């Protein structure tokens, strides 16, 4: 065996993800691919995976990825001649209580929104399908007939054969030892059998992906966790086509295998393996059986399937699986190294995801951008916080322990907190703030009135903060509130070519005079929205860019990666240099004018402008902008002065009844005003025209920018989907997103976000209405609308304009 001295793309890792990626690169793109496996194919964690294949996730794109896996596995044997062990047995998810049943009704609605037929069954129907099961405690079950199971090793070998058939070269027993780098890019992969010069590297090294990444200076936040399951002897009366079962209230899962059962689970007290390096020689190896730790699953499983009490156990599998801090897998371009791509951290979902993940990752590698909205799995959702191995371990174990718990809306993680706090943390805590956490930052979600416990109490209906948030919301509409938004990601772009660089990256016109602000989207080559942010021009060659907390790594990488070659422009992350206080509400100007000598009248400081003003002896960057639909300013304060400036504003605002306000009120305020949230309402799958944001695109200007060609191709053609708002009169109905939109009784889309509008006194949702023949104003206005919420239909009214807009003059005044 001689390794080639060069290849266009080197895939590292011969598990299901690596083999699927190599297969798709070769089949779909005819790419020159070499795959390297340090042991034998499947020898890491693929070979001991349980092989359950479920398809439904809360993201439409990820569900599409999983559905693709199923379609691929169905036909792979015919292509390669190698069996995959694929059986479409369907999956039963059991519910034993009212909250879980509500969760399933919501899940079934989501499934239907995504074009999948999930049914809800009674305990008697479950018993008929699975006679060996004890059903006395069930409220019911959900049934997805297209789910199934597969043999992980067989699928991987079939994908490997397919990859070879399409021209990929696969090598076993080759260990990657490092990389040759130049200007932050990999130029060659070093191995124990020689070096391979290459253009791109795909890191699919499973539980070794962190170590492989580290060799190129990139961070892949993974934690191997010990995951156990048993394989039983034959069980009398168990059908070979018995559905797979997920029994989350008992934290266990089952699938039929050779007449017996595979049974495992997700315990609340999981065991991490190591926070150090995974040994290189961990080939086809397992840990010792740990019956003491597994007993909790055994007891729950016997209560569900009494036959397990007497059946023999053929083998126990106790192997490491790679888990991530948020339970989602990791795909995409590493922010630290533009030509390393990652596919790892599959949280025991690798077999279900394998086919689809390889498909989208191959496309990503070839195009340099994701083919779909894959934000929930994008490696750029992480930050430097995730370099802390112990923090990653603690948070990952919490995520593992929650794998089967009920997914309450707005639930927060508890581990590793507080991690990053603004200078106002203690002050806000004294004001009874209840904090949430975003990318490590503690942020006040709401403030508990006296007599209300300052903590979230989760439920499926209205939660305990509902009334308190309503008071904060009204306060901003009627008086003045102050939001601590110090966690905003902030960058400065400077240099002689700064404007040129931004002009190419931004869809809106940022070539405005110094002192002006621009709201803009950043588009991909398909015209989809990769980011939306605010650009403030501070000087001829200096711009200040502000974006959402969670998008810090993503947006800075996107901008840096798209600064044209040879341009003299430098992007610097200044997030921790500035605190941000948003002063919002009709009394905002009264408060601001009391603490600064600067003229903050509308004539001197109009909407959409930026000025440097002095407050409490400090120079502040004041941005006249709003996300709540009221008069207001974002005040960007040198971080050390944040407390002093906050105190000055609170003192001056006392006579105007100023109060601190949290992120939950911010959300309800923006919903009423129709402002879009990136990641839900606007995504890489949506164009500005579809989102009703075409006004923020410089198509009339003769300047090229990323995405322009795609938008020009569709301009003038009828849009096949359009963003719209909906209200529901029944105030008890909770909208969260993913609810189905019906027009004249037919499904035409689903909600992207939902909440409550306290000024309107109505429940609000937003989403895209779709129609293959075009979505005109007439089409939208002429329909009768309903929303399907937890499988119940409720009448809804469509809105094409902001629902709350007395502020047209107030925001600008």
mmCIF file of N, CA, C and O in Angstrom, residues 30-116:
data_model
loop_
_atom_site.group_PDB
_atom_site.id
_atom_site.type_symbol
_atom_site.label_atom_id
_atom_site.label_comp_id
_atom_site.label_asym_id
_atom_site.label_seq_id
_atom_site.Cartn_x
_atom_site.Cartn_y
_atom_site.Cartn_z
ATOM 1 N N UNK A 30 -17.536 14.012 -7.998
ATOM 2 C CA UNK A 30 -16.401 13.430 -8.734
ATOM 3 C C UNK A 30 -15.064 13.962 -8.197
ATOM 4 O O UNK A 30 -14.117 14.206 -8.947
ATOM 5 N N UNK A 31 -15.016 14.178 -6.892
ATOM 6 C CA UNK A 31 -13.831 14.796 -6.290
ATOM 7 C C UNK A 31 -12.692 13.775 -6.159
ATOM 8 O O UNK A 31 -12.931 12.568 -6.069
ATOM 9 N N UNK A 32 -11.481 14.295 -6.122
ATOM 10 C CA UNK A 32 -10.280 13.483 -5.904
ATOM 11 C C UNK A 32 -10.115 13.333 -4.388
ATOM 12 O O UNK A 32 -9.596 14.217 -3.723
ATOM 13 N N UNK A 33 -10.622 12.202 -3.844
ATOM 14 C CA UNK A 33 -10.719 12.027 -2.381
ATOM 15 C C UNK A 33 -9.862 10.873 -1.896
ATOM 16 O O UNK A 33 -9.883 9.785 -2.479
ATOM 17 N N UNK A 34 -9.172 11.133 -0.792
ATOM 18 C CA UNK A 34 -8.468 10.070 -0.070
ATOM 19 C C UNK A 34 -9.015 10.036 1.350
ATOM 20 O O UNK A 34 -9.146 11.078 2.000
ATOM 21 N N UNK A 35 -9.397 8.824 1.826
ATOM 22 C CA UNK A 35 -9.845 8.686 3.222
ATOM 23 C C UNK A 35 -8.792 7.907 4.000
ATOM 24 O O UNK A 35 -8.290 6.877 3.529
ATOM 25 N N UNK A 36 -8.439 8.411 5.178
ATOM 26 C CA UNK A 36 -7.441 7.772 6.038
ATOM 27 C C UNK A 36 -8.095 7.313 7.339
ATOM 28 O O UNK A 36 -8.782 8.101 8.004
ATOM 29 N N UNK A 37 -7.894 6.060 7.709
ATOM 30 C CA UNK A 37 -8.411 5.515 8.964
ATOM 31 C C UNK A 37 -7.237 4.956 9.765
ATOM 32 O O UNK A 37 -6.469 4.152 9.246
ATOM 33 N N UNK A 38 -7.087 5.380 11.025
ATOM 34 C CA UNK A 38 -5.913 4.969 11.801
ATOM 35 C C UNK A 38 -5.940 3.491 12.182
ATOM 36 O O UNK A 38 -4.907 2.877 12.375
ATOM 37 N N UNK A 39 -7.168 2.914 12.294
ATOM 38 C CA UNK A 39 -7.269 1.481 12.561
ATOM 39 C C UNK A 39 -7.930 0.821 11.370
ATOM 40 O O UNK A 39 -7.451 0.897 10.256
ATOM 41 N N UNK A 40 -9.066 0.160 11.653
ATOM 42 C CA UNK A 40 -9.878 -0.413 10.583
ATOM 43 C C UNK A 40 -11.177 0.397 10.479
ATOM 44 O O UNK A 40 -11.599 1.031 11.444
ATOM 45 N N UNK A 41 -11.811 0.351 9.315
ATOM 46 C CA UNK A 41 -13.098 1.044 9.161
ATOM 47 C C UNK A 41 -14.041 0.618 10.290
ATOM 48 O O UNK A 41 -14.063 -0.562 10.655
ATOM 49 N N UNK A 42 -14.763 1.561 10.847
ATOM 50 C CA UNK A 42 -15.766 1.385 11.931
ATOM 51 C C UNK A 42 -15.153 1.127 13.301
ATOM 52 O O UNK A 42 -15.874 0.954 14.267
ATOM 53 N N UNK A 43 -13.805 1.136 13.439
ATOM 54 C CA UNK A 43 -13.209 0.635 14.686
ATOM 55 C C UNK A 43 -13.275 1.614 15.856
ATOM 56 O O UNK A 43 -12.896 1.282 16.966
ATOM 57 N N UNK A 44 -13.770 2.848 15.614
ATOM 58 C CA UNK A 44 -13.852 3.810 16.720
ATOM 59 C C UNK A 44 -15.118 3.613 17.520
ATOM 60 O O UNK A 44 -15.192 2.738 18.381
ATOM 61 N N UNK A 45 -16.165 4.415 17.236
ATOM 62 C CA UNK A 45 -17.431 4.194 17.951
ATOM 63 C C UNK A 45 -18.539 3.677 17.045
ATOM 64 O O UNK A 45 -19.581 3.269 17.523
ATOM 65 N N UNK A 46 -18.319 3.677 15.713
ATOM 66 C CA UNK A 46 -19.380 3.209 14.803
ATOM 67 C C UNK A 46 -19.759 1.754 15.086
ATOM 68 O O UNK A 46 -20.934 1.402 15.170
ATOM 69 N N UNK A 47 -18.769 0.904 15.258
ATOM 70 C CA UNK A 47 -19.043 -0.539 15.328
ATOM 71 C C UNK A 47 -19.905 -0.913 16.527
ATOM 72 O O UNK A 47 -20.643 -1.898 16.478
ATOM 73 N N UNK A 48 -19.836 -0.125 17.619
ATOM 74 C CA UNK A 48 -20.637 -0.509 18.794
ATOM 75 C C UNK A 48 -21.875 0.379 18.972
ATOM 76 O O UNK A 48 -22.496 0.385 20.027
ATOM 77 N N UNK A 49 -22.258 1.109 17.910
ATOM 78 C CA UNK A 49 -23.470 1.940 18.001
ATOM 79 C C UNK A 49 -24.703 1.039 18.002
ATOM 80 O O UNK A 49 -24.694 -0.050 17.450
ATOM 81 N N UNK A 50 -25.779 1.534 18.631
ATOM 82 C CA UNK A 50 -26.995 0.721 18.745
ATOM 83 C C UNK A 50 -27.767 0.667 17.423
ATOM 84 O O UNK A 50 -28.541 -0.252 17.190
ATOM 85 N N UNK A 51 -27.611 1.691 16.564
ATOM 86 C CA UNK A 51 -28.189 1.600 15.217
ATOM 87 C C UNK A 51 -29.645 2.003 15.082
ATOM 88 O O UNK A 51 -30.325 1.590 14.147
ATOM 89 N N UNK A 52 -30.149 2.812 16.021
ATOM 90 C CA UNK A 52 -31.510 3.332 15.866
ATOM 91 C C UNK A 52 -31.497 4.494 14.875
ATOM 92 O O UNK A 52 -30.598 5.329 14.910
ATOM 93 N N UNK A 53 -32.506 4.547 14.012
ATOM 94 C CA UNK A 53 -32.560 5.614 13.011
ATOM 95 C C UNK A 53 -33.883 6.372 13.154
ATOM 96 O O UNK A 53 -34.929 5.926 12.687
ATOM 97 N N UNK A 54 -33.817 7.503 13.849
ATOM 98 C CA UNK A 54 -34.975 8.397 13.975
ATOM 99 C C UNK A 54 -34.747 9.592 13.075
ATOM 100 O O UNK A 54 -33.617 9.898 12.712
ATOM 101 N N UNK A 55 -35.859 10.281 12.714
ATOM 102 C CA UNK A 55 -35.706 11.352 11.721
ATOM 103 C C UNK A 55 -36.123 12.726 12.207
ATOM 104 O O UNK A 55 -35.745 13.724 11.606
ATOM 105 N N UNK A 56 -36.952 12.810 13.229
ATOM 106 C CA UNK A 56 -37.555 14.104 13.551
ATOM 107 C C UNK A 56 -36.692 14.900 14.523
ATOM 108 O O UNK A 56 -36.343 14.422 15.599
ATOM 109 N N UNK A 57 -36.332 16.128 14.124
ATOM 110 C CA UNK A 57 -35.685 17.083 15.026
ATOM 111 C C UNK A 57 -36.471 18.388 14.933
ATOM 112 O O UNK A 57 -37.294 18.556 14.036
ATOM 113 N N UNK A 58 -36.174 19.332 15.808
ATOM 114 C CA UNK A 58 -36.967 20.571 15.813
ATOM 115 C C UNK A 58 -36.554 21.522 14.689
ATOM 116 O O UNK A 58 -37.218 22.506 14.430
ATOM 117 N N UNK A 59 -35.450 21.225 14.005
ATOM 118 C CA UNK A 59 -35.026 22.036 12.859
ATOM 119 C C UNK A 59 -35.477 21.354 11.574
ATOM 120 O O UNK A 59 -35.256 20.154 11.384
ATOM 121 N N UNK A 60 -36.091 22.135 10.686
ATOM 122 C CA UNK A 60 -36.550 21.584 9.404
ATOM 123 C C UNK A 60 -35.372 21.039 8.607
ATOM 124 O O UNK A 60 -35.458 19.971 7.988
ATOM 125 N N UNK A 61 -34.248 21.775 8.613
ATOM 126 C CA UNK A 61 -33.086 21.338 7.832
ATOM 127 C C UNK A 61 -32.497 20.045 8.376
ATOM 128 O O UNK A 61 -32.119 19.158 7.606
ATOM 129 N N UNK A 62 -32.398 19.924 9.698
ATOM 130 C CA UNK A 62 -31.797 18.714 10.276
ATOM 131 C C UNK A 62 -32.739 17.531 10.060
ATOM 132 O O UNK A 62 -32.294 16.409 9.782
ATOM 133 N N UNK A 63 -34.036 17.771 10.138
ATOM 134 C CA UNK A 63 -34.997 16.704 9.820
ATOM 135 C C UNK A 63 -34.805 16.252 8.380
ATOM 136 O O UNK A 63 -34.828 15.059 8.071
ATOM 137 N N UNK A 64 -34.566 17.211 7.484
ATOM 138 C CA UNK A 64 -34.332 16.871 6.081
ATOM 139 C C UNK A 64 -33.062 16.023 5.929
ATOM 140 O O UNK A 64 -33.015 15.070 5.138
ATOM 141 N N UNK A 65 -32.032 16.356 6.709
ATOM 142 C CA UNK A 65 -30.776 15.587 6.697
ATOM 143 C C UNK A 65 -31.044 14.141 7.139
ATOM 144 O O UNK A 65 -30.554 13.180 6.536
ATOM 145 N N UNK A 66 -31.845 13.979 8.191
ATOM 146 C CA UNK A 66 -32.126 12.637 8.714
ATOM 147 C C UNK A 66 -33.039 11.848 7.759
ATOM 148 O O UNK A 66 -32.867 10.641 7.585
ATOM 149 N N UNK A 67 -34.002 12.539 7.146
ATOM 150 C CA UNK A 67 -34.865 11.879 6.153
ATOM 151 C C UNK A 67 -34.019 11.390 4.970
ATOM 152 O O UNK A 67 -34.246 10.316 4.417
ATOM 153 N N UNK A 68 -33.025 12.189 4.591
ATOM 154 C CA UNK A 68 -32.131 11.796 3.502
ATOM 155 C C UNK A 68 -31.402 10.493 3.863
ATOM 156 O O UNK A 68 -31.237 9.611 3.013
ATOM 157 N N UNK A 69 -30.956 10.390 5.133
ATOM 158 C CA UNK A 69 -30.272 9.159 5.576
ATOM 159 C C UNK A 69 -31.145 7.943 5.296
ATOM 160 O O UNK A 69 -30.694 6.933 4.750
ATOM 161 N N UNK A 70 -32.418 8.044 5.692
ATOM 162 C CA UNK A 70 -33.346 6.920 5.511
ATOM 163 C C UNK A 70 -33.465 6.559 4.029
ATOM 164 O O UNK A 70 -33.381 5.388 3.645
ATOM 165 N N UNK A 71 -33.634 7.580 3.193
ATOM 166 C CA UNK A 71 -33.755 7.318 1.746
ATOM 167 C C UNK A 71 -32.491 6.654 1.201
ATOM 168 O O UNK A 71 -32.552 5.748 0.366
ATOM 169 N N UNK A 72 -31.338 7.117 1.677
ATOM 170 C CA UNK A 72 -30.066 6.552 1.208
ATOM 171 C C UNK A 72 -29.937 5.083 1.631
ATOM 172 O O UNK A 72 -29.587 4.217 0.819
ATOM 173 N N UNK A 73 -30.232 4.802 2.905
ATOM 174 C CA UNK A 73 -30.056 3.441 3.413
ATOM 175 C C UNK A 73 -30.993 2.463 2.707
ATOM 176 O O UNK A 73 -30.646 1.300 2.500
ATOM 177 N N UNK A 74 -32.182 2.952 2.324
ATOM 178 C CA UNK A 74 -33.149 2.088 1.617
ATOM 179 C C UNK A 74 -32.557 1.563 0.307
ATOM 180 O O UNK A 74 -32.790 0.429 -0.078
ATOM 181 N N UNK A 75 -31.800 2.434 -0.397
ATOM 182 C CA UNK A 75 -31.360 2.063 -1.742
ATOM 183 C C UNK A 75 -29.906 1.669 -1.864
ATOM 184 O O UNK A 75 -29.447 1.282 -2.943
ATOM 185 N N UNK A 76 -29.157 1.759 -0.763
ATOM 186 C CA UNK A 76 -27.703 1.579 -0.854
ATOM 187 C C UNK A 76 -27.322 0.147 -1.240
ATOM 188 O O UNK A 76 -26.393 -0.076 -2.018
ATOM 189 N N UNK A 77 -28.053 -0.825 -0.715
ATOM 190 C CA UNK A 77 -27.709 -2.234 -0.993
ATOM 191 C C UNK A 77 -27.804 -2.523 -2.498
ATOM 192 O O UNK A 77 -26.958 -3.210 -3.069
ATOM 193 N N UNK A 78 -28.841 -1.945 -3.131
ATOM 194 C CA UNK A 78 -29.008 -2.163 -4.571
ATOM 195 C C UNK A 78 -27.821 -1.592 -5.353
ATOM 196 O O UNK A 78 -27.397 -2.148 -6.359
ATOM 197 N N UNK A 79 -27.263 -0.491 -4.838
ATOM 198 C CA UNK A 79 -26.142 0.144 -5.552
ATOM 199 C C UNK A 79 -24.831 -0.607 -5.349
ATOM 200 O O UNK A 79 -24.055 -0.791 -6.285
ATOM 201 N N UNK A 80 -24.581 -1.026 -4.098
ATOM 202 C CA UNK A 80 -23.241 -1.559 -3.780
ATOM 203 C C UNK A 80 -23.213 -3.079 -3.667
ATOM 204 O O UNK A 80 -22.128 -3.681 -3.644
ATOM 205 N N UNK A 81 -24.393 -3.679 -3.522
ATOM 206 C CA UNK A 81 -24.424 -5.132 -3.334
ATOM 207 C C UNK A 81 -24.137 -5.557 -1.903
ATOM 208 O O UNK A 81 -24.131 -6.745 -1.588
ATOM 209 N N UNK A 82 -23.896 -4.578 -1.008
ATOM 210 C CA UNK A 82 -23.638 -4.910 0.401
ATOM 211 C C UNK A 82 -24.851 -4.531 1.246
ATOM 212 O O UNK A 82 -25.332 -3.403 1.190
ATOM 213 N N UNK A 83 -25.323 -5.482 2.049
ATOM 214 C CA UNK A 83 -26.500 -5.245 2.900
ATOM 215 C C UNK A 83 -26.203 -4.169 3.935
ATOM 216 O O UNK A 83 -25.059 -3.995 4.369
ATOM 217 N N UNK A 84 -27.244 -3.430 4.336
ATOM 218 C CA UNK A 84 -27.077 -2.369 5.339
ATOM 219 C C UNK A 84 -27.809 -2.703 6.630
ATOM 220 O O UNK A 84 -27.722 -1.979 7.616
ATOM 221 N N UNK A 85 -28.559 -3.799 6.612
ATOM 222 C CA UNK A 85 -29.338 -4.136 7.809
ATOM 223 C C UNK A 85 -30.489 -3.168 8.039
ATOM 224 O O UNK A 85 -31.073 -3.132 9.116
ATOM 225 N N UNK A 86 -30.833 -2.360 7.010
ATOM 226 C CA UNK A 86 -31.892 -1.364 7.182
ATOM 227 C C UNK A 86 -33.249 -2.063 7.295
ATOM 228 O O UNK A 86 -33.621 -2.887 6.467
ATOM 229 N N UNK A 87 -33.984 -1.739 8.377
ATOM 230 C CA UNK A 87 -35.362 -2.229 8.552
ATOM 231 C C UNK A 87 -36.240 -1.053 8.926
ATOM 232 O O UNK A 87 -35.968 -0.372 9.923
ATOM 233 N N UNK A 88 -37.277 -0.784 8.126
ATOM 234 C CA UNK A 88 -38.185 0.311 8.457
ATOM 235 C C UNK A 88 -39.270 -0.226 9.386
ATOM 236 O O UNK A 88 -40.373 -0.570 8.979
ATOM 237 N N UNK A 89 -38.924 -0.313 10.657
ATOM 238 C CA UNK A 89 -39.840 -0.906 11.639
ATOM 239 C C UNK A 89 -40.787 0.136 12.233
ATOM 240 O O UNK A 89 -41.748 -0.218 12.902
ATOM 241 N N UNK A 90 -40.477 1.423 12.006
ATOM 242 C CA UNK A 90 -41.238 2.472 12.697
ATOM 243 C C UNK A 90 -40.761 2.618 14.126
ATOM 244 O O UNK A 90 -40.042 1.750 14.661
ATOM 245 N N UNK A 91 -41.139 3.716 14.757
ATOM 246 C CA UNK A 91 -40.702 3.960 16.145
ATOM 247 C C UNK A 91 -41.878 4.425 17.000
ATOM 248 O O UNK A 91 -42.629 5.321 16.608
ATOM 249 N N UNK A 92 -42.015 3.810 18.148
ATOM 250 C CA UNK A 92 -42.990 4.230 19.159
ATOM 251 C C UNK A 92 -42.273 5.040 20.233
ATOM 252 O O UNK A 92 -41.265 4.586 20.780
ATOM 253 N N UNK A 93 -42.800 6.234 20.517
ATOM 254 C CA UNK A 93 -42.284 7.012 21.656
ATOM 255 C C UNK A 93 -43.372 7.032 22.717
ATOM 256 O O UNK A 93 -44.493 7.483 22.448
ATOM 257 N N UNK A 94 -43.041 6.572 23.898
ATOM 258 C CA UNK A 94 -44.053 6.377 24.938
ATOM 259 C C UNK A 94 -44.177 7.613 25.825
ATOM 260 O O UNK A 94 -43.191 8.274 26.133
ATOM 261 N N UNK A 95 -45.414 7.893 26.254
ATOM 262 C CA UNK A 95 -45.671 9.016 27.174
ATOM 263 C C UNK A 95 -46.416 8.492 28.388
ATOM 264 O O UNK A 95 -47.396 7.752 28.246
ATOM 265 N N UNK A 96 -45.961 8.881 29.577
ATOM 266 C CA UNK A 96 -46.631 8.401 30.802
ATOM 267 C C UNK A 96 -47.232 9.540 31.624
ATOM 268 O O UNK A 96 -47.734 9.306 32.707
ATOM 269 N N UNK A 97 -47.148 10.772 31.125
ATOM 270 C CA UNK A 97 -47.708 11.886 31.910
ATOM 271 C C UNK A 97 -48.193 12.987 30.968
ATOM 272 O O UNK A 97 -47.890 12.979 29.773
ATOM 273 N N UNK A 98 -48.932 13.936 31.526
ATOM 274 C CA UNK A 98 -49.604 14.961 30.715
ATOM 275 C C UNK A 98 -48.603 15.864 29.994
ATOM 276 O O UNK A 98 -48.813 16.229 28.836
ATOM 277 N N UNK A 99 -47.503 16.252 30.667
ATOM 278 C CA UNK A 99 -46.519 17.142 30.027
ATOM 279 C C UNK A 99 -45.858 16.457 28.833
ATOM 280 O O UNK A 99 -45.663 17.061 27.780
ATOM 281 N N UNK A 100 -45.521 15.174 29.006
ATOM 282 C CA UNK A 100 -44.901 14.430 27.906
ATOM 283 C C UNK A 100 -45.898 14.299 26.747
ATOM 284 O O UNK A 100 -45.525 14.418 25.588
ATOM 285 N N UNK A 101 -47.176 14.080 27.085
ATOM 286 C CA UNK A 101 -48.193 13.926 26.048
ATOM 287 C C UNK A 101 -48.352 15.237 25.268
ATOM 288 O O UNK A 101 -48.476 15.235 24.047
ATOM 289 N N UNK A 102 -48.291 16.370 25.990
ATOM 290 C CA UNK A 102 -48.337 17.675 25.307
ATOM 291 C C UNK A 102 -47.123 17.826 24.400
ATOM 292 O O UNK A 102 -47.232 18.300 23.264
ATOM 293 N N UNK A 103 -45.961 17.413 24.892
ATOM 294 C CA UNK A 103 -44.740 17.479 24.083
ATOM 295 C C UNK A 103 -44.928 16.675 22.790
ATOM 296 O O UNK A 103 -44.552 17.127 21.704
ATOM 297 N N UNK A 104 -45.539 15.492 22.886
ATOM 298 C CA UNK A 104 -45.746 14.654 21.699
ATOM 299 C C UNK A 104 -46.765 15.260 20.747
ATOM 300 O O UNK A 104 -46.625 15.150 19.529
ATOM 301 N N UNK A 105 -47.790 15.901 21.304
ATOM 302 C CA UNK A 105 -48.759 16.569 20.427
ATOM 303 C C UNK A 105 -48.068 17.698 19.659
ATOM 304 O O UNK A 105 -48.332 17.918 18.487
ATOM 305 N N UNK A 106 -47.166 18.385 20.340
ATOM 306 C CA UNK A 106 -46.387 19.437 19.665
ATOM 307 C C UNK A 106 -45.439 18.815 18.629
ATOM 308 O O UNK A 106 -45.280 19.335 17.535
ATOM 309 N N UNK A 107 -44.801 17.696 19.007
ATOM 310 C CA UNK A 107 -43.883 17.000 18.084
ATOM 311 C C UNK A 107 -44.625 16.506 16.848
ATOM 312 O O UNK A 107 -44.117 16.595 15.729
ATOM 313 N N UNK A 108 -45.828 15.962 17.059
ATOM 314 C CA UNK A 108 -46.606 15.450 15.930
ATOM 315 C C UNK A 108 -46.980 16.593 14.991
ATOM 316 O O UNK A 108 -46.992 16.436 13.767
ATOM 317 N N UNK A 109 -47.256 17.770 15.574
ATOM 318 C CA UNK A 109 -47.536 18.956 14.752
ATOM 319 C C UNK A 109 -46.298 19.342 13.951
ATOM 320 O O UNK A 109 -46.377 19.618 12.754
ATOM 321 N N UNK A 110 -45.143 19.371 14.626
ATOM 322 C CA UNK A 110 -43.876 19.678 13.944
ATOM 323 C C UNK A 110 -43.646 18.692 12.801
ATOM 324 O O UNK A 110 -43.293 19.083 11.686
ATOM 325 N N UNK A 111 -43.850 17.405 13.069
ATOM 326 C CA UNK A 111 -43.642 16.373 12.045
ATOM 327 C C UNK A 111 -44.510 16.664 10.826
ATOM 328 O O UNK A 111 -44.043 16.631 9.683
ATOM 329 N N UNK A 112 -45.766 16.982 11.076
ATOM 330 C CA UNK A 112 -46.675 17.275 9.949
ATOM 331 C C UNK A 112 -46.232 18.557 9.226
ATOM 332 O O UNK A 112 -46.338 18.658 7.996
ATOM 333 N N UNK A 113 -45.730 19.548 9.984
ATOM 334 C CA UNK A 113 -45.201 20.767 9.360
ATOM 335 C C UNK A 113 -44.077 20.424 8.393
ATOM 336 O O UNK A 113 -43.896 21.083 7.375
ATOM 337 N N UNK A 114 -43.294 19.388 8.741
ATOM 338 C CA UNK A 114 -42.146 18.996 7.930
ATOM 339 C C UNK A 114 -42.497 17.884 6.939
ATOM 340 O O UNK A 114 -41.621 17.255 6.354
ATOM 341 N N UNK A 115 -43.802 17.592 6.786
ATOM 342 C CA UNK A 115 -44.224 16.609 5.788
ATOM 343 C C UNK A 115 -44.051 15.167 6.220
ATOM 344 O O UNK A 115 -43.907 14.275 5.384
ATOM 345 N N UNK A 116 -44.063 14.910 7.530
ATOM 346 C CA UNK A 116 -43.959 13.533 8.023
ATOM 347 C C UNK A 116 -45.228 13.193 8.786
ATOM 348 O O UNK A 116 -45.782 14.030 9.489
#
